[in-house]
Structures are given as C-alpha cells and as structure tokens.
C-alpha cells in the first residue's frame, strides 16, 4: 500500500506500508527519512528538520552526489542531488512484504550550468525486513565523468556513548579533523567529535547498540565515512537540536577520496547498501 502525501507547504513524499515495514521517501532528493519495522526505527531524523524546497532534510539517507564533501569548490557541499526533485518512476508491490520504489533524476539546463554533464541518476529503494538502496549513475555524455558520492545514512541509536562499530579495524583512514592518515586495531567507540574517511573497506560493518545490532552490507564501494559532530559542532549545525548528537551516528557507504569512480561515456556505476537489524 502506498500513497503520495504532502506537508502543509506542499513538500511531497511517498508513504509506504507493507507487512514488514513502513517508510517515507521525499520526492526531493529521493530521500528516505523514515523506515520502521517491528524492531523500531532504523533511521534518525532531526526533530527540527526542514521539509522545504531547496533545503536538505536533516536525517534519513541524504544522497551526496555527484560529489562527496566540499573539495570541489564549484559545487555545493555534498553535491546537488539532495535538494533536487526526482521523478517517481514506479512503485512495485512485489508481494505483501516487499515494495520497490524507483526514482530518477536527469540532467537539465540548470544542472549543466553547475556541472556540465549529461546523466541519469536512478535510485531504487527496496523495503522488506531489510532496507536496500541502490544508486545507479549512468554517464549519458560523450566525455568521461568523475564521480564521488555517499549514502549519508543517519542511524538512530540509543546513546552515542554506548555504541561500537565493527568491521573497520586495521583499515586506513583519513582523520579529517587533524588531516592525519591513521588506522586502529580496535573497534570504534565514540567519546568526541569523529569525522573519518576509511578506505579499502571490504567487510560488512556491524553497528552495535545496547538495544540492537545493525548490519551494513555495501557493494560498489570501498570507502566509508564515520561522522558524529559531538557537542560543540552539533550546537552550530543547521536543523539540529543541541543534544541531537547523542541520538545518531552517520556511517556512510561512499565512493570518496581515493575511491572515486571514472565513468566512461554510456557506462553505469551502482553503489548499494543493505541495512538489516
Ligand atoms: C559528513 C562530513 O559526511 O557530513 C562532515 O564528513 C559534515 O564533515 C557532515 O559535517 C554533514 O554535512 P552537511 O552538509 O549535511 O551539514
């Protein structure tokens, strides 16, 4: 069962319900901002997020595309897809427990003004007892295209002080707060601001919370960002309450930094994530 709904200001989203899950996906940014199963809510959403044209939703899974981060000064931070309108191509109710949603975003005169490429970006979200999201970029231009991107997932947690992230031990990472290259033999726990870009990631990641365990399986990527703003930065972030840092951790399946992709004309690349809990 699904329907198109909107907030009072006209901001539209799709509401989906099946045997296993319920979800809400904004047409802006193909942005899933709610996914709930009988085990609870997988995604964190800021209580004060905007749902407004041209403003990224704070929480859920923003799509950072065609750039992750802010290294490319000609583009907005994390690219432009998260604030663009996607077309809803189809919703397929495969069976009582599986719903597939396909959304699409293509180049226009406006996108070519800031990023001079012809492209098709397709997002397929499968809602069942696990959440699957597939982001496929096709280069429709005649020239080669460089791509960096991320599924910038905000996971809902009980308390930031009580989580452990497994699967990134011994992997090289750039600590973007100090600009140092490092690696750790231990699993990750968080007791201060963290902003790291891991490379050479080839295993599933397990997020352990006191109430649940979330398994992340990513394909098409070998980089992962782990981010939490902690106290000071959180108090300055847009659309975030000052204590919000306690409630989420971002673990972002990415093609970032050394894991950029070069796409030849007419070639496609898919980045995908399956999150189960
Ligand atoms: C993370 C970055 O991916 O996104 C952080 O590593 C950044 O440095 C965070 O602060 C949030 O970015 P934004 O643009 O959504 O506020």
mmCIF file with all atom_site columns, C-alpha atoms in Angstrom, residues 11-201:
data_model
loop_
_atom_site.group_PDB
_atom_site.id
_atom_site.type_symbol
_atom_site.label_atom_id
_atom_site.label_alt_id
_atom_site.label_comp_id
_atom_site.label_asym_id
_atom_site.label_entity_id
_atom_site.label_seq_id
_atom_site.pdbx_PDB_ins_code
_atom_site.Cartn_x
_atom_site.Cartn_y
_atom_site.Cartn_z
_atom_site.occupancy
_atom_site.B_iso_or_equiv
_atom_site.pdbx_formal_charge
_atom_site.auth_seq_id
_atom_site.auth_comp_id
_atom_site.auth_asym_id
_atom_site.auth_atom_id
_atom_site.pdbx_PDB_model_num
ATOM 1   C CA . UNK A 1 11  ? 6.559  19.338 0.152   1.00 0.00 ? 11  UNK A CA 1
ATOM 2   C CA . UNK A 1 12  ? 5.749  15.883 -1.243  1.00 0.00 ? 12  UNK A CA 1
ATOM 3   C CA . UNK A 1 13  ? 6.690  12.406 -0.055  1.00 0.00 ? 13  UNK A CA 1
ATOM 4   C CA . UNK A 1 14  ? 5.645  8.811  -0.653  1.00 0.00 ? 14  UNK A CA 1
ATOM 5   C CA . UNK A 1 15  ? 4.275  6.881  2.283   1.00 0.00 ? 15  UNK A CA 1
ATOM 6   C CA . UNK A 1 16  ? 4.647  3.099  2.009   1.00 0.00 ? 16  UNK A CA 1
ATOM 7   C CA . UNK A 1 17  ? 3.353  0.331  4.205   1.00 0.00 ? 17  UNK A CA 1
ATOM 8   C CA . UNK A 1 18  ? 3.829  -3.431 3.825   1.00 0.00 ? 18  UNK A CA 1
ATOM 9   C CA . UNK A 1 19  ? 3.839  -6.482 6.104   1.00 0.00 ? 19  UNK A CA 1
ATOM 10  C CA . UNK A 1 20  ? 7.368  -5.808 7.383   1.00 0.00 ? 20  UNK A CA 1
ATOM 11  C CA . UNK A 1 21  ? 7.974  -2.101 7.141   1.00 0.00 ? 21  UNK A CA 1
ATOM 12  C CA . UNK A 1 22  ? 6.620  1.385  6.803   1.00 0.00 ? 22  UNK A CA 1
ATOM 13  C CA . UNK A 1 23  ? 8.580  4.200  5.200   1.00 0.00 ? 23  UNK A CA 1
ATOM 14  C CA . UNK A 1 24  ? 8.505  7.781  3.988   1.00 0.00 ? 24  UNK A CA 1
ATOM 15  C CA . UNK A 1 25  ? 10.507 8.970  0.983   1.00 0.00 ? 25  UNK A CA 1
ATOM 16  C CA . UNK A 1 26  ? 10.644 12.593 -0.139  1.00 0.00 ? 26  UNK A CA 1
ATOM 17  C CA . UNK A 1 27  ? 10.484 13.309 -3.875  1.00 0.00 ? 27  UNK A CA 1
ATOM 18  C CA . UNK A 1 28  ? 13.157 15.929 -3.259  1.00 0.00 ? 28  UNK A CA 1
ATOM 19  C CA . UNK A 1 29  ? 16.453 14.082 -3.235  1.00 0.00 ? 29  UNK A CA 1
ATOM 20  C CA . UNK A 1 30  ? 14.761 10.607 -3.360  1.00 0.00 ? 30  UNK A CA 1
ATOM 21  C CA . UNK A 1 31  ? 15.392 10.999 0.340   1.00 0.00 ? 31  UNK A CA 1
ATOM 22  C CA . UNK A 1 32  ? 14.146 8.224  2.640   1.00 0.00 ? 32  UNK A CA 1
ATOM 23  C CA . UNK A 1 33  ? 13.564 9.854  6.024   1.00 0.00 ? 33  UNK A CA 1
ATOM 24  C CA . UNK A 1 34  ? 11.682 7.098  7.847   1.00 0.00 ? 34  UNK A CA 1
ATOM 25  C CA . UNK A 1 35  ? 11.954 3.305  7.841   1.00 0.00 ? 35  UNK A CA 1
ATOM 26  C CA . UNK A 1 36  ? 10.251 1.467  10.678  1.00 0.00 ? 36  UNK A CA 1
ATOM 27  C CA . UNK A 1 37  ? 9.856  -2.260 11.285  1.00 0.00 ? 37  UNK A CA 1
ATOM 28  C CA . UNK A 1 38  ? 8.573  -4.091 14.342  1.00 0.00 ? 38  UNK A CA 1
ATOM 29  C CA . UNK A 1 39  ? 12.100 -3.722 15.754  1.00 0.00 ? 39  UNK A CA 1
ATOM 30  C CA . UNK A 1 40  ? 11.796 0.060  15.698  1.00 0.00 ? 40  UNK A CA 1
ATOM 31  C CA . UNK A 1 41  ? 13.126 2.962  13.667  1.00 0.00 ? 41  UNK A CA 1
ATOM 32  C CA . UNK A 1 42  ? 16.360 2.352  11.737  1.00 0.00 ? 42  UNK A CA 1
ATOM 33  C CA . UNK A 1 43  ? 16.963 5.940  10.650  1.00 0.00 ? 43  UNK A CA 1
ATOM 34  C CA . UNK A 1 44  ? 17.448 9.061  12.732  1.00 0.00 ? 44  UNK A CA 1
ATOM 35  C CA . UNK A 1 45  ? 15.518 12.166 11.754  1.00 0.00 ? 45  UNK A CA 1
ATOM 36  C CA . UNK A 1 46  ? 16.074 15.544 13.399  1.00 0.00 ? 46  UNK A CA 1
ATOM 37  C CA . UNK A 1 47  ? 13.033 16.787 15.334  1.00 0.00 ? 47  UNK A CA 1
ATOM 38  C CA . UNK A 1 48  ? 13.604 20.187 13.748  1.00 0.00 ? 48  UNK A CA 1
ATOM 39  C CA . UNK A 1 49  ? 14.458 19.114 10.199  1.00 0.00 ? 49  UNK A CA 1
ATOM 40  C CA . UNK A 1 50  ? 13.135 21.353 7.465   1.00 0.00 ? 50  UNK A CA 1
ATOM 41  C CA . UNK A 1 51  ? 10.884 19.835 4.826   1.00 0.00 ? 51  UNK A CA 1
ATOM 42  C CA . UNK A 1 52  ? 11.285 22.606 2.377   1.00 0.00 ? 52  UNK A CA 1
ATOM 43  C CA . UNK A 1 53  ? 12.173 23.021 -1.273  1.00 0.00 ? 53  UNK A CA 1
ATOM 44  C CA . UNK A 1 54  ? 15.912 23.576 -1.745  1.00 0.00 ? 54  UNK A CA 1
ATOM 45  C CA . UNK A 1 55  ? 16.883 22.592 1.838   1.00 0.00 ? 55  UNK A CA 1
ATOM 46  C CA . UNK A 1 56  ? 18.336 19.139 2.632   1.00 0.00 ? 56  UNK A CA 1
ATOM 47  C CA . UNK A 1 57  ? 16.383 17.041 5.131   1.00 0.00 ? 57  UNK A CA 1
ATOM 48  C CA . UNK A 1 58  ? 18.456 16.577 8.310   1.00 0.00 ? 58  UNK A CA 1
ATOM 49  C CA . UNK A 1 59  ? 18.430 12.820 8.883   1.00 0.00 ? 59  UNK A CA 1
ATOM 50  C CA . UNK A 1 60  ? 17.423 9.680  6.992   1.00 0.00 ? 60  UNK A CA 1
ATOM 51  C CA . UNK A 1 61  ? 19.630 8.992  3.969   1.00 0.00 ? 61  UNK A CA 1
ATOM 52  C CA . UNK A 1 62  ? 20.690 12.119 2.077   1.00 0.00 ? 62  UNK A CA 1
ATOM 53  C CA . UNK A 1 63  ? 22.272 11.284 -1.280  1.00 0.00 ? 63  UNK A CA 1
ATOM 54  C CA . UNK A 1 64  ? 25.602 13.047 -1.657  1.00 0.00 ? 64  UNK A CA 1
ATOM 55  C CA . UNK A 1 65  ? 26.000 13.213 -5.431  1.00 0.00 ? 65  UNK A CA 1
ATOM 56  C CA . UNK A 1 66  ? 27.902 13.834 -7.750  1.00 0.00 ? 66  UNK A CA 1
ATOM 57  C CA . UNK A 1 67  ? 30.356 14.909 -5.082  1.00 0.00 ? 67  UNK A CA 1
ATOM 58  C CA . UNK A 1 68  ? 31.003 13.828 -1.553  1.00 0.00 ? 68  UNK A CA 1
ATOM 59  C CA . UNK A 1 69  ? 32.255 16.624 0.733   1.00 0.00 ? 69  UNK A CA 1
ATOM 60  C CA . UNK A 1 70  ? 33.446 20.065 -0.207  1.00 0.00 ? 70  UNK A CA 1
ATOM 61  C CA . UNK A 1 71  ? 36.684 19.537 -2.112  1.00 0.00 ? 71  UNK A CA 1
ATOM 62  C CA . UNK A 1 72  ? 35.063 20.645 -5.366  1.00 0.00 ? 72  UNK A CA 1
ATOM 63  C CA . UNK A 1 73  ? 34.507 24.338 -4.772  1.00 0.00 ? 73  UNK A CA 1
ATOM 64  C CA . UNK A 1 74  ? 32.381 24.742 -7.916  1.00 0.00 ? 74  UNK A CA 1
ATOM 65  C CA . UNK A 1 75  ? 29.634 22.551 -6.391  1.00 0.00 ? 75  UNK A CA 1
ATOM 66  C CA . UNK A 1 76  ? 27.638 22.761 -3.161  1.00 0.00 ? 76  UNK A CA 1
ATOM 67  C CA . UNK A 1 77  ? 28.864 20.691 -0.166  1.00 0.00 ? 77  UNK A CA 1
ATOM 68  C CA . UNK A 1 78  ? 27.883 17.038 -0.859  1.00 0.00 ? 78  UNK A CA 1
ATOM 69  C CA . UNK A 1 79  ? 26.768 17.888 -4.401  1.00 0.00 ? 79  UNK A CA 1
ATOM 70  C CA . UNK A 1 80  ? 23.317 18.943 -5.515  1.00 0.00 ? 80  UNK A CA 1
ATOM 71  C CA . UNK A 1 81  ? 21.130 15.804 -5.791  1.00 0.00 ? 81  UNK A CA 1
ATOM 72  C CA . UNK A 1 82  ? 19.849 16.016 -2.224  1.00 0.00 ? 82  UNK A CA 1
ATOM 73  C CA . UNK A 1 83  ? 17.930 19.208 -2.968  1.00 0.00 ? 83  UNK A CA 1
ATOM 74  C CA . UNK A 1 84  ? 16.699 18.335 -6.475  1.00 0.00 ? 84  UNK A CA 1
ATOM 75  C CA . UNK A 1 85  ? 13.295 16.910 -7.408  1.00 0.00 ? 85  UNK A CA 1
ATOM 76  C CA . UNK A 1 86  ? 13.259 13.285 -8.566  1.00 0.00 ? 86  UNK A CA 1
ATOM 77  C CA . UNK A 1 87  ? 10.625 11.712 -10.783 1.00 0.00 ? 87  UNK A CA 1
ATOM 78  C CA . UNK A 1 88  ? 8.738  8.808  -9.248  1.00 0.00 ? 88  UNK A CA 1
ATOM 79  C CA . UNK A 1 89  ? 9.062  6.164  -11.994 1.00 0.00 ? 89  UNK A CA 1
ATOM 80  C CA . UNK A 1 90  ? 7.225  3.269  -10.371 1.00 0.00 ? 90  UNK A CA 1
ATOM 81  C CA . UNK A 1 91  ? 6.247  1.579  -7.153  1.00 0.00 ? 91  UNK A CA 1
ATOM 82  C CA . UNK A 1 92  ? 6.121  -2.210 -7.414  1.00 0.00 ? 92  UNK A CA 1
ATOM 83  C CA . UNK A 1 93  ? 4.391  -4.147 -4.666  1.00 0.00 ? 93  UNK A CA 1
ATOM 84  C CA . UNK A 1 94  ? 6.141  -7.462 -5.384  1.00 0.00 ? 94  UNK A CA 1
ATOM 85  C CA . UNK A 1 95  ? 4.395  -9.314 -2.578  1.00 0.00 ? 95  UNK A CA 1
ATOM 86  C CA . UNK A 1 96  ? 2.796  -8.466 0.752   1.00 0.00 ? 96  UNK A CA 1
ATOM 87  C CA . UNK A 1 97  ? 6.211  -7.951 2.352   1.00 0.00 ? 97  UNK A CA 1
ATOM 88  C CA . UNK A 1 98  ? 8.294  -6.363 -0.444  1.00 0.00 ? 98  UNK A CA 1
ATOM 89  C CA . UNK A 1 99  ? 7.882  -2.946 -2.051  1.00 0.00 ? 99  UNK A CA 1
ATOM 90  C CA . UNK A 1 100 ? 10.266 -1.479 -4.640  1.00 0.00 ? 100 UNK A CA 1
ATOM 91  C CA . UNK A 1 101 ? 10.349 2.230  -5.380  1.00 0.00 ? 101 UNK A CA 1
ATOM 92  C CA . UNK A 1 102 ? 12.203 3.534  -8.431  1.00 0.00 ? 102 UNK A CA 1
ATOM 93  C CA . UNK A 1 103 ? 13.035 7.235  -8.745  1.00 0.00 ? 103 UNK A CA 1
ATOM 94  C CA . UNK A 1 104 ? 15.006 9.112  -11.382 1.00 0.00 ? 104 UNK A CA 1
ATOM 95  C CA . UNK A 1 105 ? 16.844 12.405 -11.825 1.00 0.00 ? 105 UNK A CA 1
ATOM 96  C CA . UNK A 1 106 ? 18.384 13.517 -15.146 1.00 0.00 ? 106 UNK A CA 1
ATOM 97  C CA . UNK A 1 107 ? 20.460 16.471 -16.259 1.00 0.00 ? 107 UNK A CA 1
ATOM 98  C CA . UNK A 1 108 ? 18.728 19.701 -17.223 1.00 0.00 ? 108 UNK A CA 1
ATOM 99  C CA . UNK A 1 109 ? 19.793 23.132 -18.413 1.00 0.00 ? 109 UNK A CA 1
ATOM 100 C CA . UNK A 1 110 ? 20.065 24.145 -14.726 1.00 0.00 ? 110 UNK A CA 1
ATOM 101 C CA . UNK A 1 111 ? 22.279 21.182 -13.698 1.00 0.00 ? 111 UNK A CA 1
ATOM 102 C CA . UNK A 1 112 ? 24.538 21.647 -16.733 1.00 0.00 ? 112 UNK A CA 1
ATOM 103 C CA . UNK A 1 113 ? 25.161 25.238 -15.615 1.00 0.00 ? 113 UNK A CA 1
ATOM 104 C CA . UNK A 1 114 ? 26.884 23.955 -12.452 1.00 0.00 ? 114 UNK A CA 1
ATOM 105 C CA . UNK A 1 115 ? 28.047 20.503 -13.607 1.00 0.00 ? 115 UNK A CA 1
ATOM 106 C CA . UNK A 1 116 ? 28.411 20.205 -17.351 1.00 0.00 ? 116 UNK A CA 1
ATOM 107 C CA . UNK A 1 117 ? 27.472 16.541 -17.871 1.00 0.00 ? 117 UNK A CA 1
ATOM 108 C CA . UNK A 1 118 ? 24.512 14.618 -19.253 1.00 0.00 ? 118 UNK A CA 1
ATOM 109 C CA . UNK A 1 119 ? 23.489 11.916 -16.801 1.00 0.00 ? 119 UNK A CA 1
ATOM 110 C CA . UNK A 1 120 ? 20.748 9.708  -15.439 1.00 0.00 ? 120 UNK A CA 1
ATOM 111 C CA . UNK A 1 121 ? 20.720 9.001  -11.704 1.00 0.00 ? 121 UNK A CA 1
ATOM 112 C CA . UNK A 1 122 ? 18.389 6.203  -10.626 1.00 0.00 ? 122 UNK A CA 1
ATOM 113 C CA . UNK A 1 123 ? 17.534 5.317  -7.056  1.00 0.00 ? 123 UNK A CA 1
ATOM 114 C CA . UNK A 1 124 ? 15.876 2.020  -6.268  1.00 0.00 ? 124 UNK A CA 1
ATOM 115 C CA . UNK A 1 125 ? 14.696 1.519  -2.698  1.00 0.00 ? 125 UNK A CA 1
ATOM 116 C CA . UNK A 1 126 ? 13.504 -1.925 -1.625  1.00 0.00 ? 126 UNK A CA 1
ATOM 117 C CA . UNK A 1 127 ? 11.525 -2.124 1.582   1.00 0.00 ? 127 UNK A CA 1
ATOM 118 C CA . UNK A 1 128 ? 11.231 -5.508 3.206   1.00 0.00 ? 128 UNK A CA 1
ATOM 119 C CA . UNK A 1 129 ? 12.554 -6.874 6.506   1.00 0.00 ? 129 UNK A CA 1
ATOM 120 C CA . UNK A 1 130 ? 15.771 -5.136 5.468   1.00 0.00 ? 130 UNK A CA 1
ATOM 121 C CA . UNK A 1 131 ? 16.285 -1.820 3.734   1.00 0.00 ? 131 UNK A CA 1
ATOM 122 C CA . UNK A 1 132 ? 18.071 -1.839 0.374   1.00 0.00 ? 132 UNK A CA 1
ATOM 123 C CA . UNK A 1 133 ? 19.060 1.260  -1.536  1.00 0.00 ? 133 UNK A CA 1
ATOM 124 C CA . UNK A 1 134 ? 20.753 1.201  -4.948  1.00 0.00 ? 134 UNK A CA 1
ATOM 125 C CA . UNK A 1 135 ? 22.121 4.359  -6.526  1.00 0.00 ? 135 UNK A CA 1
ATOM 126 C CA . UNK A 1 136 ? 22.949 3.962  -10.227 1.00 0.00 ? 136 UNK A CA 1
ATOM 127 C CA . UNK A 1 137 ? 24.693 6.681  -12.198 1.00 0.00 ? 137 UNK A CA 1
ATOM 128 C CA . UNK A 1 138 ? 24.802 6.482  -15.993 1.00 0.00 ? 138 UNK A CA 1
ATOM 129 C CA . UNK A 1 139 ? 27.064 8.778  -17.944 1.00 0.00 ? 139 UNK A CA 1
ATOM 130 C CA . UNK A 1 140 ? 24.978 9.997  -20.919 1.00 0.00 ? 140 UNK A CA 1
ATOM 131 C CA . UNK A 1 141 ? 27.650 12.431 -22.035 1.00 0.00 ? 141 UNK A CA 1
ATOM 132 C CA . UNK A 1 142 ? 30.375 11.935 -24.635 1.00 0.00 ? 142 UNK A CA 1
ATOM 133 C CA . UNK A 1 143 ? 33.148 12.770 -22.162 1.00 0.00 ? 143 UNK A CA 1
ATOM 134 C CA . UNK A 1 144 ? 34.369 10.808 -19.140 1.00 0.00 ? 144 UNK A CA 1
ATOM 135 C CA . UNK A 1 145 ? 32.822 11.733 -15.799 1.00 0.00 ? 145 UNK A CA 1
ATOM 136 C CA . UNK A 1 146 ? 34.380 11.703 -12.336 1.00 0.00 ? 146 UNK A CA 1
ATOM 137 C CA . UNK A 1 147 ? 32.100 10.690 -9.523  1.00 0.00 ? 147 UNK A CA 1
ATOM 138 C CA . UNK A 1 148 ? 32.364 10.854 -5.742  1.00 0.00 ? 148 UNK A CA 1
ATOM 139 C CA . UNK A 1 149 ? 29.241 10.103 -3.713  1.00 0.00 ? 149 UNK A CA 1
ATOM 140 C CA . UNK A 1 150 ? 27.751 8.754  -0.494  1.00 0.00 ? 150 UNK A CA 1
ATOM 141 C CA . UNK A 1 151 ? 24.652 7.251  1.020   1.00 0.00 ? 151 UNK A CA 1
ATOM 142 C CA . UNK A 1 152 ? 24.908 9.556  4.042   1.00 0.00 ? 152 UNK A CA 1
ATOM 143 C CA . UNK A 1 153 ? 22.938 7.338  6.442   1.00 0.00 ? 153 UNK A CA 1
ATOM 144 C CA . UNK A 1 154 ? 21.978 8.712  9.862   1.00 0.00 ? 154 UNK A CA 1
ATOM 145 C CA . UNK A 1 155 ? 21.421 5.673  12.105  1.00 0.00 ? 155 UNK A CA 1
ATOM 146 C CA . UNK A 1 156 ? 19.112 6.009  15.055  1.00 0.00 ? 156 UNK A CA 1
ATOM 147 C CA . UNK A 1 157 ? 20.908 4.896  18.255  1.00 0.00 ? 157 UNK A CA 1
ATOM 148 C CA . UNK A 1 158 ? 20.060 4.698  21.947  1.00 0.00 ? 158 UNK A CA 1
ATOM 149 C CA . UNK A 1 159 ? 23.100 6.694  23.089  1.00 0.00 ? 159 UNK A CA 1
ATOM 150 C CA . UNK A 1 160 ? 26.301 7.656  21.278  1.00 0.00 ? 160 UNK A CA 1
ATOM 151 C CA . UNK A 1 161 ? 28.338 6.705  24.372  1.00 0.00 ? 161 UNK A CA 1
ATOM 152 C CA . UNK A 1 162 ? 27.142 3.116  24.160  1.00 0.00 ? 162 UNK A CA 1
ATOM 153 C CA . UNK A 1 163 ? 27.803 2.093  20.567  1.00 0.00 ? 163 UNK A CA 1
ATOM 154 C CA . UNK A 1 164 ? 30.541 0.026  18.960  1.00 0.00 ? 164 UNK A CA 1
ATOM 155 C CA . UNK A 1 165 ? 31.270 -0.129 15.232  1.00 0.00 ? 165 UNK A CA 1
ATOM 156 C CA . UNK A 1 166 ? 32.948 -3.290 13.977  1.00 0.00 ? 166 UNK A CA 1
ATOM 157 C CA . UNK A 1 167 ? 34.404 -4.041 10.549  1.00 0.00 ? 167 UNK A CA 1
ATOM 158 C CA . UNK A 1 168 ? 36.779 -1.083 10.115  1.00 0.00 ? 168 UNK A CA 1
ATOM 159 C CA . UNK A 1 169 ? 39.633 -2.396 12.284  1.00 0.00 ? 169 UNK A CA 1
ATOM 160 C CA . UNK A 1 170 ? 43.079 -2.043 10.626  1.00 0.00 ? 170 UNK A CA 1
ATOM 161 C CA . UNK A 1 171 ? 41.610 -0.102 7.682   1.00 0.00 ? 171 UNK A CA 1
ATOM 162 C CA . UNK A 1 172 ? 43.468 3.070  6.684   1.00 0.00 ? 172 UNK A CA 1
ATOM 163 C CA . UNK A 1 173 ? 41.544 6.259  7.321   1.00 0.00 ? 173 UNK A CA 1
ATOM 164 C CA . UNK A 1 174 ? 41.928 9.994  6.927   1.00 0.00 ? 174 UNK A CA 1
ATOM 165 C CA . UNK A 1 175 ? 41.007 11.806 10.125  1.00 0.00 ? 175 UNK A CA 1
ATOM 166 C CA . UNK A 1 176 ? 39.573 14.935 8.520   1.00 0.00 ? 176 UNK A CA 1
ATOM 167 C CA . UNK A 1 177 ? 39.713 16.794 11.869  1.00 0.00 ? 177 UNK A CA 1
ATOM 168 C CA . UNK A 1 178 ? 43.522 16.558 12.062  1.00 0.00 ? 178 UNK A CA 1
ATOM 169 C CA . UNK A 1 179 ? 44.291 15.709 8.433   1.00 0.00 ? 179 UNK A CA 1
ATOM 170 C CA . UNK A 1 180 ? 46.265 12.656 9.596   1.00 0.00 ? 180 UNK A CA 1
ATOM 171 C CA . UNK A 1 181 ? 46.332 9.224  7.956   1.00 0.00 ? 181 UNK A CA 1
ATOM 172 C CA . UNK A 1 182 ? 45.824 6.539  10.562  1.00 0.00 ? 182 UNK A CA 1
ATOM 173 C CA . UNK A 1 183 ? 44.489 3.064  11.306  1.00 0.00 ? 183 UNK A CA 1
ATOM 174 C CA . UNK A 1 184 ? 43.320 1.434  14.542  1.00 0.00 ? 184 UNK A CA 1
ATOM 175 C CA . UNK A 1 185 ? 43.300 -2.196 15.558  1.00 0.00 ? 185 UNK A CA 1
ATOM 176 C CA . UNK A 1 186 ? 40.284 -1.639 17.834  1.00 0.00 ? 186 UNK A CA 1
ATOM 177 C CA . UNK A 1 187 ? 36.596 -1.352 17.008  1.00 0.00 ? 187 UNK A CA 1
ATOM 178 C CA . UNK A 1 188 ? 35.248 2.208  17.028  1.00 0.00 ? 188 UNK A CA 1
ATOM 179 C CA . UNK A 1 189 ? 33.648 3.803  20.082  1.00 0.00 ? 189 UNK A CA 1
ATOM 180 C CA . UNK A 1 190 ? 32.782 7.500  20.176  1.00 0.00 ? 190 UNK A CA 1
ATOM 181 C CA . UNK A 1 191 ? 33.527 9.924  23.018  1.00 0.00 ? 191 UNK A CA 1
ATOM 182 C CA . UNK A 1 192 ? 34.291 13.058 20.993  1.00 0.00 ? 192 UNK A CA 1
ATOM 183 C CA . UNK A 1 193 ? 33.772 14.532 17.531  1.00 0.00 ? 193 UNK A CA 1
ATOM 184 C CA . UNK A 1 194 ? 34.577 11.997 14.828  1.00 0.00 ? 194 UNK A CA 1
ATOM 185 C CA . UNK A 1 195 ? 34.912 12.612 11.070  1.00 0.00 ? 195 UNK A CA 1
ATOM 186 C CA . UNK A 1 196 ? 36.869 9.880  9.282   1.00 0.00 ? 196 UNK A CA 1
ATOM 187 C CA . UNK A 1 197 ? 37.090 8.647  5.719   1.00 0.00 ? 197 UNK A CA 1
ATOM 188 C CA . UNK A 1 198 ? 38.008 4.952  5.703   1.00 0.00 ? 198 UNK A CA 1
ATOM 189 C CA . UNK A 1 199 ? 39.458 3.274  2.620   1.00 0.00 ? 199 UNK A CA 1
ATOM 190 C CA . UNK A 1 200 ? 39.946 -0.342 1.467   1.00 0.00 ? 200 UNK A CA 1
ATOM 191 C CA . UNK A 1 201 ? 36.769 -1.430 3.230   1.00 0.00 ? 201 UNK A CA 1
#
